[in-house]
Every structure is written in C-alpha cells, then in structure tokens.
Tab-separated table of C-alpha atoms in Angstrom:
chain	number	residue	atom	x	y	z
A	674	UNK	CA	3.509	-34.596	-13.841
A	675	UNK	CA	4.418	-31.868	-11.378
A	676	UNK	CA	4.399	-28.100	-11.280
A	677	UNK	CA	5.984	-25.344	-9.236
A	678	UNK	CA	3.774	-22.772	-7.494
A	679	UNK	CA	5.831	-19.671	-6.813
A	680	UNK	CA	4.134	-17.540	-4.160
A	681	UNK	CA	4.727	-13.777	-4.255
A	682	UNK	CA	1.983	-11.278	-3.369
A	683	UNK	CA	-0.582	-14.063	-2.902
A	684	UNK	CA	0.189	-15.651	0.469
A	685	UNK	CA	-3.039	-17.632	0.851
A	686	UNK	CA	-4.666	-20.887	-0.192
A	687	UNK	CA	-8.253	-19.744	-0.749
A	688	UNK	CA	-9.481	-17.921	-3.876
A	689	UNK	CA	-6.106	-18.406	-5.584
A	690	UNK	CA	-6.332	-18.752	-9.404
A	691	UNK	CA	-2.636	-19.601	-9.879
A	692	UNK	CA	-2.895	-22.372	-7.292
A	693	UNK	CA	-5.943	-23.783	-9.076
A	694	UNK	CA	-3.995	-23.787	-12.357
A	695	UNK	CA	-1.025	-25.518	-10.718
A	696	UNK	CA	-3.237	-28.243	-9.229
A	697	UNK	CA	-4.601	-29.017	-12.691
A	698	UNK	CA	-1.017	-29.706	-13.826
A	699	UNK	CA	-0.444	-32.453	-11.235
A	700	UNK	CA	1.493	-32.573	-7.977
A	701	UNK	CA	2.602	-29.167	-6.699
A	702	UNK	CA	5.701	-27.861	-4.971
A	703	UNK	CA	5.003	-24.616	-3.114
A	704	UNK	CA	7.884	-22.171	-2.836
A	705	UNK	CA	8.685	-18.610	-1.840
A	706	UNK	CA	11.916	-16.907	-2.878
A	707	UNK	CA	13.258	-14.330	-0.457
A	708	UNK	CA	14.907	-11.860	-2.823
A	709	UNK	CA	17.707	-10.005	-0.954
A	710	UNK	CA	16.905	-6.834	-2.917
A	711	UNK	CA	13.327	-6.728	-1.656
A	712	UNK	CA	14.363	-7.911	1.786
A	713	UNK	CA	16.745	-4.962	2.121
A	714	UNK	CA	14.103	-2.407	1.117
A	715	UNK	CA	11.156	-3.775	3.088
A	716	UNK	CA	11.726	-2.219	6.517
A	717	UNK	CA	11.435	-4.303	9.708
A	718	UNK	CA	7.648	-4.125	10.099
A	719	UNK	CA	6.820	-5.037	6.517
A	720	UNK	CA	9.370	-7.849	6.757
A	721	UNK	CA	7.694	-8.994	9.986
A	722	UNK	CA	4.273	-9.033	8.346
A	723	UNK	CA	5.726	-11.001	5.436
A	724	UNK	CA	7.386	-13.474	7.790
A	725	UNK	CA	4.285	-13.956	9.922
A	726	UNK	CA	2.183	-14.512	6.784
A	727	UNK	CA	4.691	-17.044	5.452
A	728	UNK	CA	4.711	-18.919	8.741
A	729	UNK	CA	0.940	-19.260	8.633
A	730	UNK	CA	1.024	-20.315	4.984
A	731	UNK	CA	3.648	-22.929	5.814
A	732	UNK	CA	1.516	-24.175	8.701
A	733	UNK	CA	-1.548	-24.388	6.444
A	734	UNK	CA	0.571	-26.495	4.075
A	735	UNK	CA	1.652	-28.788	6.936
A	736	UNK	CA	5.207	-27.527	6.586
A	737	UNK	CA	5.414	-28.141	2.838
A	738	UNK	CA	6.581	-24.670	1.818
A	739	UNK	CA	10.065	-24.243	0.424
A	740	UNK	CA	11.515	-20.872	1.442
A	741	UNK	CA	14.869	-20.080	-0.128
A	742	UNK	CA	16.949	-16.907	-0.304
A	743	UNK	CA	18.472	-15.753	-3.576
A	744	UNK	CA	17.860	-14.228	-6.984
A	745	UNK	CA	14.668	-15.654	-8.499
A	746	UNK	CA	16.205	-15.940	-11.977
A	747	UNK	CA	18.739	-18.353	-10.468
A	748	UNK	CA	16.633	-20.220	-7.917
A	749	UNK	CA	13.354	-20.764	-9.757
A	750	UNK	CA	14.949	-22.585	-12.755
A	751	UNK	CA	16.976	-24.769	-10.345
A	752	UNK	CA	13.896	-25.738	-8.352
A	753	UNK	CA	11.831	-26.335	-11.491
A	754	UNK	CA	14.538	-28.579	-12.939
A	755	UNK	CA	14.873	-30.586	-9.741
A	756	UNK	CA	11.170	-31.508	-9.675
A	757	UNK	CA	10.982	-31.775	-13.473
A	758	UNK	CA	8.200	-29.189	-13.492
A	759	UNK	CA	5.994	-28.912	-16.539
A	760	UNK	CA	5.321	-25.255	-15.644
A	761	UNK	CA	5.956	-22.577	-13.026
A	762	UNK	CA	2.704	-20.976	-11.888
A	763	UNK	CA	2.434	-17.428	-10.551
A	764	UNK	CA	-0.024	-14.611	-10.020
A	765	UNK	CA	0.878	-11.932	-12.536
A	766	UNK	CA	2.920	-8.988	-11.275
A	767	UNK	CA	2.441	-5.632	-12.996
A	768	UNK	CA	4.881	-3.434	-11.053
A	769	UNK	CA	8.049	-2.369	-12.909
A	770	UNK	CA	10.381	-4.393	-10.670
A	771	UNK	CA	8.155	-7.470	-10.863
A	772	UNK	CA	7.823	-7.326	-14.633
A	773	UNK	CA	11.603	-7.091	-15.116
A	774	UNK	CA	12.175	-9.945	-12.651
A	775	UNK	CA	9.640	-12.176	-14.395
A	776	UNK	CA	11.182	-11.483	-17.795
A	777	UNK	CA	14.554	-12.658	-16.458
A	778	UNK	CA	13.032	-15.734	-14.805
A	779	UNK	CA	11.105	-16.652	-17.941
A	780	UNK	CA	14.247	-16.389	-20.059
A	781	UNK	CA	16.203	-18.517	-17.583
A	782	UNK	CA	13.483	-21.198	-17.525
A	783	UNK	CA	13.913	-21.871	-21.221
A	784	UNK	CA	11.278	-24.336	-22.419
A	785	UNK	CA	9.452	-24.450	-19.051
A	786	UNK	CA	6.666	-21.852	-19.207
A	787	UNK	CA	6.172	-19.209	-16.542
A	788	UNK	CA	2.378	-19.293	-16.444
A	789	UNK	CA	0.592	-16.287	-14.923
A	790	UNK	CA	-3.001	-16.776	-13.795
A	791	UNK	CA	-4.861	-14.046	-11.979
A	792	UNK	CA	-3.382	-11.004	-10.256
A	793	UNK	CA	-3.618	-9.114	-6.957
A	794	UNK	CA	-6.359	-6.905	-8.424
A	795	UNK	CA	-10.063	-7.030	-9.132
A	796	UNK	CA	-9.417	-5.912	-12.702
A	797	UNK	CA	-5.830	-6.408	-13.819
A	798	UNK	CA	-3.860	-3.429	-15.180
A	799	UNK	CA	-4.269	-2.958	-18.907
A	800	UNK	CA	-7.803	-4.370	-19.130
A	801	UNK	CA	-9.676	-1.093	-18.585
A	802	UNK	CA	-9.078	1.195	-21.548
A	803	UNK	CA	-10.800	3.868	-23.580
A	804	UNK	CA	-12.536	2.895	-26.811
A	805	UNK	CA	-9.335	3.674	-28.742
A	806	UNK	CA	-7.329	1.343	-26.503
A	807	UNK	CA	-5.464	4.091	-24.660
A	808	UNK	CA	-5.264	4.120	-20.856
A	809	UNK	CA	-7.316	6.378	-18.631
A	810	UNK	CA	-5.646	9.353	-16.982
A	811	UNK	CA	-8.628	10.373	-14.845
A	812	UNK	CA	-10.194	8.205	-12.173
A	813	UNK	CA	-13.929	8.884	-12.631
A	814	UNK	CA	-14.241	7.612	-16.235
A	815	UNK	CA	-11.876	4.758	-15.320
A	816	UNK	CA	-14.195	3.857	-12.447
A	817	UNK	CA	-17.237	3.721	-14.739
A	818	UNK	CA	-15.487	1.455	-17.240
A	819	UNK	CA	-13.943	-0.601	-14.420
A	820	UNK	CA	-17.383	-1.396	-13.026
A	821	UNK	CA	-18.690	-2.206	-16.491
A	822	UNK	CA	-15.740	-4.540	-17.133
A	823	UNK	CA	-16.477	-6.485	-13.952
A	824	UNK	CA	-14.604	-9.365	-12.358
A	825	UNK	CA	-14.992	-13.068	-11.738
A	826	UNK	CA	-16.352	-14.610	-8.566
A	827	UNK	CA	-13.893	-16.174	-6.093
A	828	UNK	CA	-12.471	-19.489	-7.315
A	829	UNK	CA	-12.075	-22.797	-5.533
A	830	UNK	CA	-8.353	-23.322	-5.616
A	831	UNK	CA	-8.337	-27.017	-4.777
A	832	UNK	CA	-5.693	-26.676	-2.069
A	833	UNK	CA	-7.340	-29.392	0.057
A	834	UNK	CA	-7.084	-32.069	-2.627
A	835	UNK	CA	-3.722	-31.021	-4.089
A	836	UNK	CA	-0.805	-33.422	-4.079
A	837	UNK	CA	1.777	-31.274	-2.312
A	838	UNK	CA	5.411	-32.256	-2.807
A	839	UNK	CA	7.789	-32.409	0.160
A	840	UNK	CA	10.461	-29.674	-0.084
A	841	UNK	CA	12.821	-31.567	2.250
A	842	UNK	CA	13.565	-34.020	-0.537
A	843	UNK	CA	15.091	-31.330	-2.721
A	844	UNK	CA	18.748	-30.422	-2.888
A	845	UNK	CA	17.903	-26.766	-2.329
A	846	UNK	CA	19.107	-24.926	0.751
A	847	UNK	CA	16.158	-23.596	2.721
A	848	UNK	CA	16.403	-20.417	4.765
A	849	UNK	CA	14.718	-19.221	7.920
A	850	UNK	CA	11.522	-17.269	7.448
A	851	UNK	CA	12.154	-13.614	8.398
A	852	UNK	CA	11.421	-12.723	12.004
A	853	UNK	CA	13.037	-9.366	12.818
A	854	UNK	CA	11.111	-9.058	16.081
A	855	UNK	CA	9.195	-5.933	15.080
A	856	UNK	CA	5.953	-5.241	16.939
A	857	UNK	CA	2.841	-5.130	14.744
A	858	UNK	CA	-0.545	-3.661	15.597
A	859	UNK	CA	-2.151	-5.962	13.019
A	860	UNK	CA	-2.086	-9.765	12.927
A	861	UNK	CA	-0.730	-11.195	9.664
A	862	UNK	CA	-1.679	-14.227	7.614
A	863	UNK	CA	-4.704	-15.602	5.795
A	864	UNK	CA	-6.695	-16.571	8.881
A	865	UNK	CA	-6.189	-13.146	10.470
A	866	UNK	CA	-7.282	-11.473	7.224
A	867	UNK	CA	-10.504	-13.472	7.121
A	868	UNK	CA	-11.316	-12.805	10.784
A	869	UNK	CA	-10.624	-9.079	10.427
A	870	UNK	CA	-12.699	-8.790	7.266
A	871	UNK	CA	-15.671	-10.676	8.690
A	872	UNK	CA	-15.641	-8.421	11.749
A	873	UNK	CA	-15.624	-5.317	9.541
A	874	UNK	CA	-18.510	-6.581	7.391
A	875	UNK	CA	-20.493	-7.384	10.514
A	876	UNK	CA	-19.785	-4.233	12.495
A	877	UNK	CA	-18.052	-1.604	10.372
A	878	UNK	CA	-19.267	-1.563	6.806
A	879	UNK	CA	-22.532	0.264	7.470
A	880	UNK	CA	-20.626	3.032	9.277
A	881	UNK	CA	-17.805	3.180	6.748
A	882	UNK	CA	-19.145	6.168	4.802
A	883	UNK	CA	-19.441	8.220	8.006
A	884	UNK	CA	-16.329	7.013	9.843
A	885	UNK	CA	-13.722	6.350	7.164
A	886	UNK	CA	-12.248	9.881	7.417
A	887	UNK	CA	-12.051	9.826	11.216
A	888	UNK	CA	-8.689	8.651	12.561
A	889	UNK	CA	-10.092	8.919	16.095
A	890	UNK	CA	-12.471	6.030	15.318
A	891	UNK	CA	-12.071	2.430	14.184
A	892	UNK	CA	-13.762	3.338	10.912
A	893	UNK	CA	-11.673	1.543	8.287
A	894	UNK	CA	-11.251	-2.141	7.450
A	895	UNK	CA	-7.437	-2.198	7.910
A	896	UNK	CA	-7.246	-4.589	4.955
A	897	UNK	CA	-4.537	-2.659	3.071
A	898	UNK	CA	-1.610	-4.724	4.380
A	899	UNK	CA	-3.489	-7.964	3.729
A	900	UNK	CA	-4.185	-6.837	0.159
A	901	UNK	CA	-0.540	-5.825	-0.243
A	902	UNK	CA	0.661	-9.341	0.629
A	903	UNK	CA	-2.308	-11.175	-0.846
A	904	UNK	CA	-3.395	-12.910	2.353
A	905	UNK	CA	-6.859	-12.175	0.995
A	906	UNK	CA	-8.003	-11.360	-2.542
A	907	UNK	CA	-10.127	-8.270	-3.299
A	908	UNK	CA	-12.667	-10.531	-5.028
A	909	UNK	CA	-13.256	-12.173	-1.659
A	910	UNK	CA	-13.997	-8.758	-0.197
A	911	UNK	CA	-16.336	-7.683	-2.986
A	912	UNK	CA	-18.272	-10.957	-2.753
A	913	UNK	CA	-19.269	-9.922	0.774
A	914	UNK	CA	-20.325	-6.382	-0.113
A	915	UNK	CA	-24.053	-5.769	-0.120
A	916	UNK	CA	-25.179	-2.796	-2.258
A	917	UNK	CA	-27.977	-2.202	0.241
A	918	UNK	CA	-25.487	-1.413	3.000
A	919	UNK	CA	-24.336	2.157	3.454
A	920	UNK	CA	-20.575	1.654	3.097
A	921	UNK	CA	-20.601	-0.492	-0.037
A	922	UNK	CA	-20.186	2.187	-2.748
A	923	UNK	CA	-17.471	4.007	-0.821
A	924	UNK	CA	-15.551	0.816	-0.117
A	925	UNK	CA	-15.825	-0.368	-3.706
A	926	UNK	CA	-14.511	3.001	-4.838
A	927	UNK	CA	-11.411	2.564	-2.680
A	928	UNK	CA	-10.743	-0.832	-4.272
A	929	UNK	CA	-11.145	0.826	-7.669
A	930	UNK	CA	-8.551	3.450	-6.730
A	931	UNK	CA	-6.157	0.626	-5.880
A	932	UNK	CA	-6.687	-0.855	-9.353
A	933	UNK	CA	-6.448	2.578	-10.995
A	934	UNK	CA	-3.064	3.398	-9.491
A	935	UNK	CA	-1.768	-0.050	-10.452
A	936	UNK	CA	-2.981	0.626	-13.991
A	937	UNK	CA	-1.262	4.025	-14.064
A	938	UNK	CA	2.032	2.517	-12.930
A	939	UNK	CA	1.658	-0.269	-15.488
A	940	UNK	CA	1.291	2.203	-18.355
A	941	UNK	CA	3.737	4.824	-17.003
A	942	UNK	CA	6.414	2.829	-15.122
A	943	UNK	CA	8.659	5.877	-14.957
A	944	UNK	CA	6.165	7.532	-12.619
A	945	UNK	CA	7.398	5.346	-9.773
A	946	UNK	CA	9.906	8.092	-8.856
A	947	UNK	CA	9.349	10.805	-11.464
A	948	UNK	CA	6.488	13.262	-11.845
A	949	UNK	CA	3.711	11.683	-13.878
A	950	UNK	CA	3.004	15.185	-15.197
A	951	UNK	CA	6.385	16.314	-16.480
A	952	UNK	CA	5.286	19.966	-16.353
A	953	UNK	CA	5.988	19.772	-12.634
A	954	UNK	CA	9.646	18.946	-13.210
A	955	UNK	CA	10.197	22.701	-13.171
A	956	UNK	CA	8.734	23.214	-9.698
A	957	UNK	CA	11.146	24.712	-7.200
A	958	UNK	CA	11.778	22.442	-4.193
A	959	UNK	CA	14.167	22.851	-1.269
A	960	UNK	CA	16.924	20.236	-0.943
A	961	UNK	CA	19.758	21.863	1.023
A	962	UNK	CA	20.926	21.313	4.580
A	963	UNK	CA	18.101	23.358	6.090
A	964	UNK	CA	15.594	21.338	4.040
A	965	UNK	CA	17.084	18.116	5.400
A	966	UNK	CA	16.734	19.418	8.976
A	967	UNK	CA	13.069	20.254	8.329
A	968	UNK	CA	12.593	16.792	6.863
A	969	UNK	CA	13.983	15.203	10.040
A	970	UNK	CA	11.542	17.191	12.189
A	971	UNK	CA	8.684	16.076	9.956
A	972	UNK	CA	9.776	12.433	10.234
A	973	UNK	CA	10.026	12.692	14.020
A	974	UNK	CA	6.593	14.288	14.478
A	975	UNK	CA	8.104	17.485	15.857
A	976	UNK	CA	6.517	20.026	13.515
A	977	UNK	CA	4.443	21.795	16.176
A	978	UNK	CA	1.215	20.985	14.309
A	979	UNK	CA	-0.638	18.421	16.481
A	980	UNK	CA	-2.530	16.570	13.732
A	981	UNK	CA	0.623	16.209	11.618
A	982	UNK	CA	2.736	15.140	14.583
A	983	UNK	CA	0.164	12.565	15.687
A	984	UNK	CA	0.248	10.947	12.255
A	985	UNK	CA	4.018	10.923	11.962
A	986	UNK	CA	4.421	9.417	15.420
A	987	UNK	CA	1.774	6.785	14.734
A	988	UNK	CA	3.700	5.868	11.583
A	989	UNK	CA	7.014	5.549	13.439
A	990	UNK	CA	5.516	3.522	16.267
A	991	UNK	CA	3.163	1.200	14.365
A	992	UNK	CA	3.921	1.253	10.631
A	993	UNK	CA	0.408	2.498	9.917
A	994	UNK	CA	-1.246	5.853	9.340
A	995	UNK	CA	-4.864	6.651	8.601
A	996	UNK	CA	-5.428	7.762	4.992
A	997	UNK	CA	-6.888	11.160	5.915
A	998	UNK	CA	-3.774	11.837	7.974
A	999	UNK	CA	-1.522	10.576	5.175
A	1000	UNK	CA	-2.966	13.236	2.881
A	1001	UNK	CA	-2.503	15.926	5.516
A	1002	UNK	CA	1.133	15.118	6.355
A	1003	UNK	CA	1.953	14.767	2.643
A	1004	UNK	CA	0.474	18.156	1.858
A	1005	UNK	CA	2.430	19.613	4.766
A	1006	UNK	CA	5.725	18.182	3.501
A	1007	UNK	CA	5.230	19.323	-0.088
A	1008	UNK	CA	3.370	22.620	0.320
A	1009	UNK	CA	4.348	23.903	3.771
A	1010	UNK	CA	7.940	22.661	3.839
A	1011	UNK	CA	8.463	22.751	0.026
A	1012	UNK	CA	10.324	19.436	0.014
A	1013	UNK	CA	10.323	16.876	-2.837
A	1014	UNK	CA	7.444	14.415	-2.665
A	1015	UNK	CA	9.944	11.631	-3.329
A	1016	UNK	CA	11.484	12.193	0.116
A	1017	UNK	CA	8.163	11.587	1.808
A	1018	UNK	CA	7.291	8.656	-0.434
A	1019	UNK	CA	10.585	6.957	0.412
A	1020	UNK	CA	10.040	7.441	4.154
A	1021	UNK	CA	6.531	5.998	3.899
A	1022	UNK	CA	7.835	2.939	2.035
A	1023	UNK	CA	10.427	2.391	4.739
A	1024	UNK	CA	7.854	2.623	7.542
A	1025	UNK	CA	4.492	1.369	6.259
A	1026	UNK	CA	3.448	-2.232	6.722
A	1027	UNK	CA	1.088	-1.752	3.762
A	1028	UNK	CA	3.692	0.071	1.672
A	1029	UNK	CA	2.632	-0.525	-1.945
A	1030	UNK	CA	4.567	1.087	-4.768
A	1031	UNK	CA	1.591	2.035	-6.960
A	1032	UNK	CA	-0.645	3.326	-4.157
A	1033	UNK	CA	2.110	5.087	-2.279
A	1034	UNK	CA	3.814	6.860	-5.173
A	1035	UNK	CA	0.629	8.022	-6.849
A	1036	UNK	CA	-1.020	9.012	-3.590
A	1037	UNK	CA	1.954	11.270	-2.968
A	1038	UNK	CA	1.758	12.661	-6.485
A	1039	UNK	CA	-1.944	13.397	-5.970
A	1040	UNK	CA	-1.010	15.541	-2.974
A	1041	UNK	CA	1.886	17.166	-4.816
A	1042	UNK	CA	-0.326	18.013	-7.793
A	1043	UNK	CA	1.892	16.265	-10.328
A	1044	UNK	CA	-0.023	13.003	-10.782
A	1045	UNK	CA	-3.177	11.803	-12.461
A	1046	UNK	CA	-6.351	13.258	-10.974
A	1047	UNK	CA	-4.076	15.424	-8.888
A	1048	UNK	CA	-5.427	17.766	-6.255
A	1049	UNK	CA	-5.542	21.271	-7.775
A	1050	UNK	CA	-2.241	22.952	-7.023
A	1051	UNK	CA	-4.065	25.695	-5.094
A	1052	UNK	CA	-5.515	23.151	-2.664
A	1053	UNK	CA	-3.255	23.263	0.358
A	1054	UNK	CA	-4.417	21.314	3.391
A	1055	UNK	CA	-4.580	23.454	6.528
A	1056	UNK	CA	-3.143	21.045	9.121
A	1057	UNK	CA	-4.961	22.688	12.028
A	1058	UNK	CA	-8.352	22.732	10.318
A	1059	UNK	CA	-7.889	19.119	9.209
A	1060	UNK	CA	-7.409	18.174	12.846
A	1061	UNK	CA	-10.434	20.201	13.955
A	1062	UNK	CA	-12.655	18.595	11.327
A	1063	UNK	CA	-11.557	14.964	11.469
A	1064	UNK	CA	-10.394	14.693	15.088
A	1065	UNK	CA	-12.819	17.141	16.718
A	1066	UNK	CA	-12.465	15.831	20.267
A	1067	UNK	CA	-8.702	15.447	19.925
A	1068	UNK	CA	-8.701	11.762	20.912
A	1069	UNK	CA	-6.405	10.815	18.044
A	1070	UNK	CA	-3.933	13.585	18.823
A	1071	UNK	CA	-3.900	12.797	22.540
A	1072	UNK	CA	-3.204	9.139	21.817
A	1073	UNK	CA	-0.056	9.796	19.798
A	1074	UNK	CA	1.214	13.107	21.221
A	1075	UNK	CA	1.611	12.551	24.968
A	1076	UNK	CA	2.653	16.191	25.543
A	1077	UNK	CA	-0.936	17.176	24.702
A	1078	UNK	CA	-2.841	14.531	26.669
A	1079	UNK	CA	-3.739	16.826	29.535
A	1080	UNK	CA	-4.333	19.905	27.371
A	1081	UNK	CA	-7.943	20.979	26.926
A	1082	UNK	CA	-7.203	23.019	23.777
A	1083	UNK	CA	-5.629	20.039	21.973
A	1084	UNK	CA	-5.626	21.780	18.568
A	1085	UNK	CA	-3.786	24.704	20.199
A	1086	UNK	CA	-6.126	27.242	18.672
A	1087	UNK	CA	-5.386	29.695	21.480
A	1088	UNK	CA	-1.685	29.418	20.853
A	1089	UNK	CA	-0.818	28.248	24.372
A	1090	UNK	CA	1.579	25.304	24.287
A	1091	UNK	CA	2.556	22.938	27.068
A	1092	UNK	CA	6.201	22.791	28.028
A	1093	UNK	CA	8.115	20.347	25.869
A	1094	UNK	CA	5.902	20.639	22.780
A	1095	UNK	CA	7.555	22.568	19.926
A	1096	UNK	CA	6.328	25.803	18.435
A	1097	UNK	CA	5.061	25.585	14.839
A	1098	UNK	CA	8.061	25.157	12.591
A	1099	UNK	CA	6.437	27.303	9.881
A	1100	UNK	CA	3.685	29.884	9.473
A	1101	UNK	CA	1.098	27.923	7.477
A	1102	UNK	CA	-0.473	30.999	5.911
A	1103	UNK	CA	2.865	32.330	4.711
A	1104	UNK	CA	4.019	28.960	3.371
A	1105	UNK	CA	0.714	28.449	1.596
A	1106	UNK	CA	1.362	31.711	-0.213
A	1107	UNK	CA	4.899	30.603	-1.066
A	1108	UNK	CA	3.610	27.266	-2.370
A	1109	UNK	CA	1.093	29.017	-4.605
A	1110	UNK	CA	3.828	31.295	-5.917
A	1111	UNK	CA	5.992	28.323	-6.832
A	1112	UNK	CA	3.140	26.440	-8.490
A	1113	UNK	CA	1.949	29.473	-10.426
A	1114	UNK	CA	5.476	30.052	-11.723
A	1115	UNK	CA	5.258	26.876	-13.814
C-alpha cells in the first residue's frame, strides 16, 4: 500500500496531521506541485521564501521530494496512478482558489480519495458558528466561541519512521525549485521557523503587549510568513504560550484574528475583491489618471508623510511591513488619497512575503470601513500623529527614509523639510473632511 502526500501550505514535517494520516496508509511519496498560476502571482520575494522552504523540506526528506510544475488537476492524478496510491493526503484549503482547485483534482482522481486532514488554522473555518449555525460577522463574539471550541495538541506525524518513496523512479518530469535570487530579511523553512519562535518565546513574548505596536522595536514574532507557508503550525505556537506571561492574551488574539478572517472568506468568498458590506459599493473613489499618479507616489514612498513613506519603502525593500504601519498606509490610501482599497491590497499581495489572501483583503477592508468589524468610517488615521505615537524617537523613519536621517525634527512638525524630501502630497485635514463627506453620502 502507498499514498501520496501533496504538500501545499504545510511545508514541514513536525505537527503535520495530513502526514500522520498518510503514514498510516503505508509508504508515502511526498510531492509539491508548482502551479504556474500561483507562481505568476507570487512576487519574487514570496516565491523566494517558498523556494527556500521547499529546499529545506527536500533536505529534511533526504532529497525525496518530487517537485513538478503544472496544473494540479493533471499532475496529481498522474502521480497517484503511477504509485498506485490508495489515497492522496492534503491539509484542507479553505480559500476560494484552493477550494476550486481541490474540487477539480478530486473529480480527476476518480475512485482515489482526496483526503483532507487538518488545516493551516487553530480552528478550521466553518467550525465556529452561532447557535443557529450561521457564521459570525463580528470578531469579539467569534473570539469567545473560538476559545470555547478549542483545538487539539500538536500531533506526532511519524515522519522519522515513514517509508518514503523515491521520486526518481517515477516517470514524472521534475522541475527546479524556484530561486529568483530575491533578498529576504527573514530565513525560510521549518528549522528557521522553530529557531525564530523559540527566541521570541524566550525574549519577546513578555514584552509583546508593550512593544507589538512599535515598528522602531523588535516587538513582534515575525511568524506571519512561516504561518502563511506552514513551516510551523499555530498549534505549535499556542503550545508554548504561558497564560502567566504578559504577551499571551494579545498573541492568542492575533492568532484568532487570523482564523476569523479565514472564516469570513470561507463564508463570503466574493469578499476577496468585493466589499464585504455591499453598502459601500456606492462610495465615490478616484480612478482617473491623476489618481494613478497619486497611487504611484504612495507605492514609491514619496507622499511627504514620513511614517507612511518609511512603511512603503520598507515594503519595497524587504517585502515586510509592521502591522501598525500597514494600517496607517492603508488608511492614507483610502481616506487621504480616496483610492480603491483593492489597489492597495493588490500591491501588498505583490510585495509581501507573508501575503495571505484572507488576512490581506479583510485587513484592507477593515481600514476602508467596508468589512466585518470595520473601523468606523469617521476614524481616519492621522499619519503624522501615528508616527509621533508609535515611532516617538523617529528611529523607524530614519532607518527607511535616508533623507531624514540627519534631521532632528524627524516628524517634520515644524514644517521644515530637507532638500530632496517631497512636500506633503495632500492636506490631511482637508482630505479627512472630504473622506467624511464621501462616507456620509452613502
């Protein structure tokens, strides 16, 4: 008996329920299918993180990882037939693209079952519901029920004792693992995820509540990309959280938000690019040539607002941006520049190493006011005050905006600007008023 383990967003060997299920079926062939559609949309840094994670996974399997390029609905049935697989094992995917892909693969497999065990989440989408079975639209009651629902402890996957099949014996063309040569500020792969997490638990968790909103400090765990690609499972993280430590409730809440947004996308798949709250379809946004020029300045970090520009330049240079800054630059795009949130969401997906469809799209909709639990429409982030509050010494701004490194008044409160740094592209007070007018009109 043999089975096929199809890796997707679970590029690890530890705490892997689908792997454990595959091992119980007999010898296992490990494979990863490089779908050209996802490859084209990933962006060089996310593709680099994927490639680096796959290389480590392949090394951990002593080279016994089949990596092939093509459409999964064509490749997976071919591979399964060649090894006479009794089943194809996967971690369940709940995103709209993943669900459609798996439906096609399952149909193409015929009598060979596509068996889903586990998911990338603590509590899989669809499990947390109201008493009448309907999904939650507000985070706080979801969070209460989510905690009450609970989750299993990490599993022993049995990777050490598995009988791994040799992919070289198959008549399937293997492809090179992606290596676009993009520089990353975060090491990829399962080992790197474990090392990074253990360091955070040891030295960062107790300060998390105080430091998590400070982009000028190393106050976050930086686990988002590892969770995106499944080089570590959130259950592994939660198993190390100690309720007696100061950062535990805040960190657990962030993991719950990740599950909540996945649940929202599962129940409302159309919200991936459309307003979750259709009332906001009537909002006036700017989309002409001048709007596109403003969008380019925002992307380049040339808005003339130091905190916004620091975030946008960090994103372009590293593929990462601190969450507090993400909220600020998103508010600026939607409420100061009056541009569609979809423009910003698309740019983030192109740039972010941790770009996740559910988190990204619904985080943007929170800022735009059109999503679940959305920020009240009258809440417009003041980009200067956000910088003053969360980067008080200006260290973050100076790191990413070299024009301001030697300036004492880094937030430019006195209005004096060094040569070469642009003037503010908008008057925040005036654009706040315009944003409120547009929101109140609907």
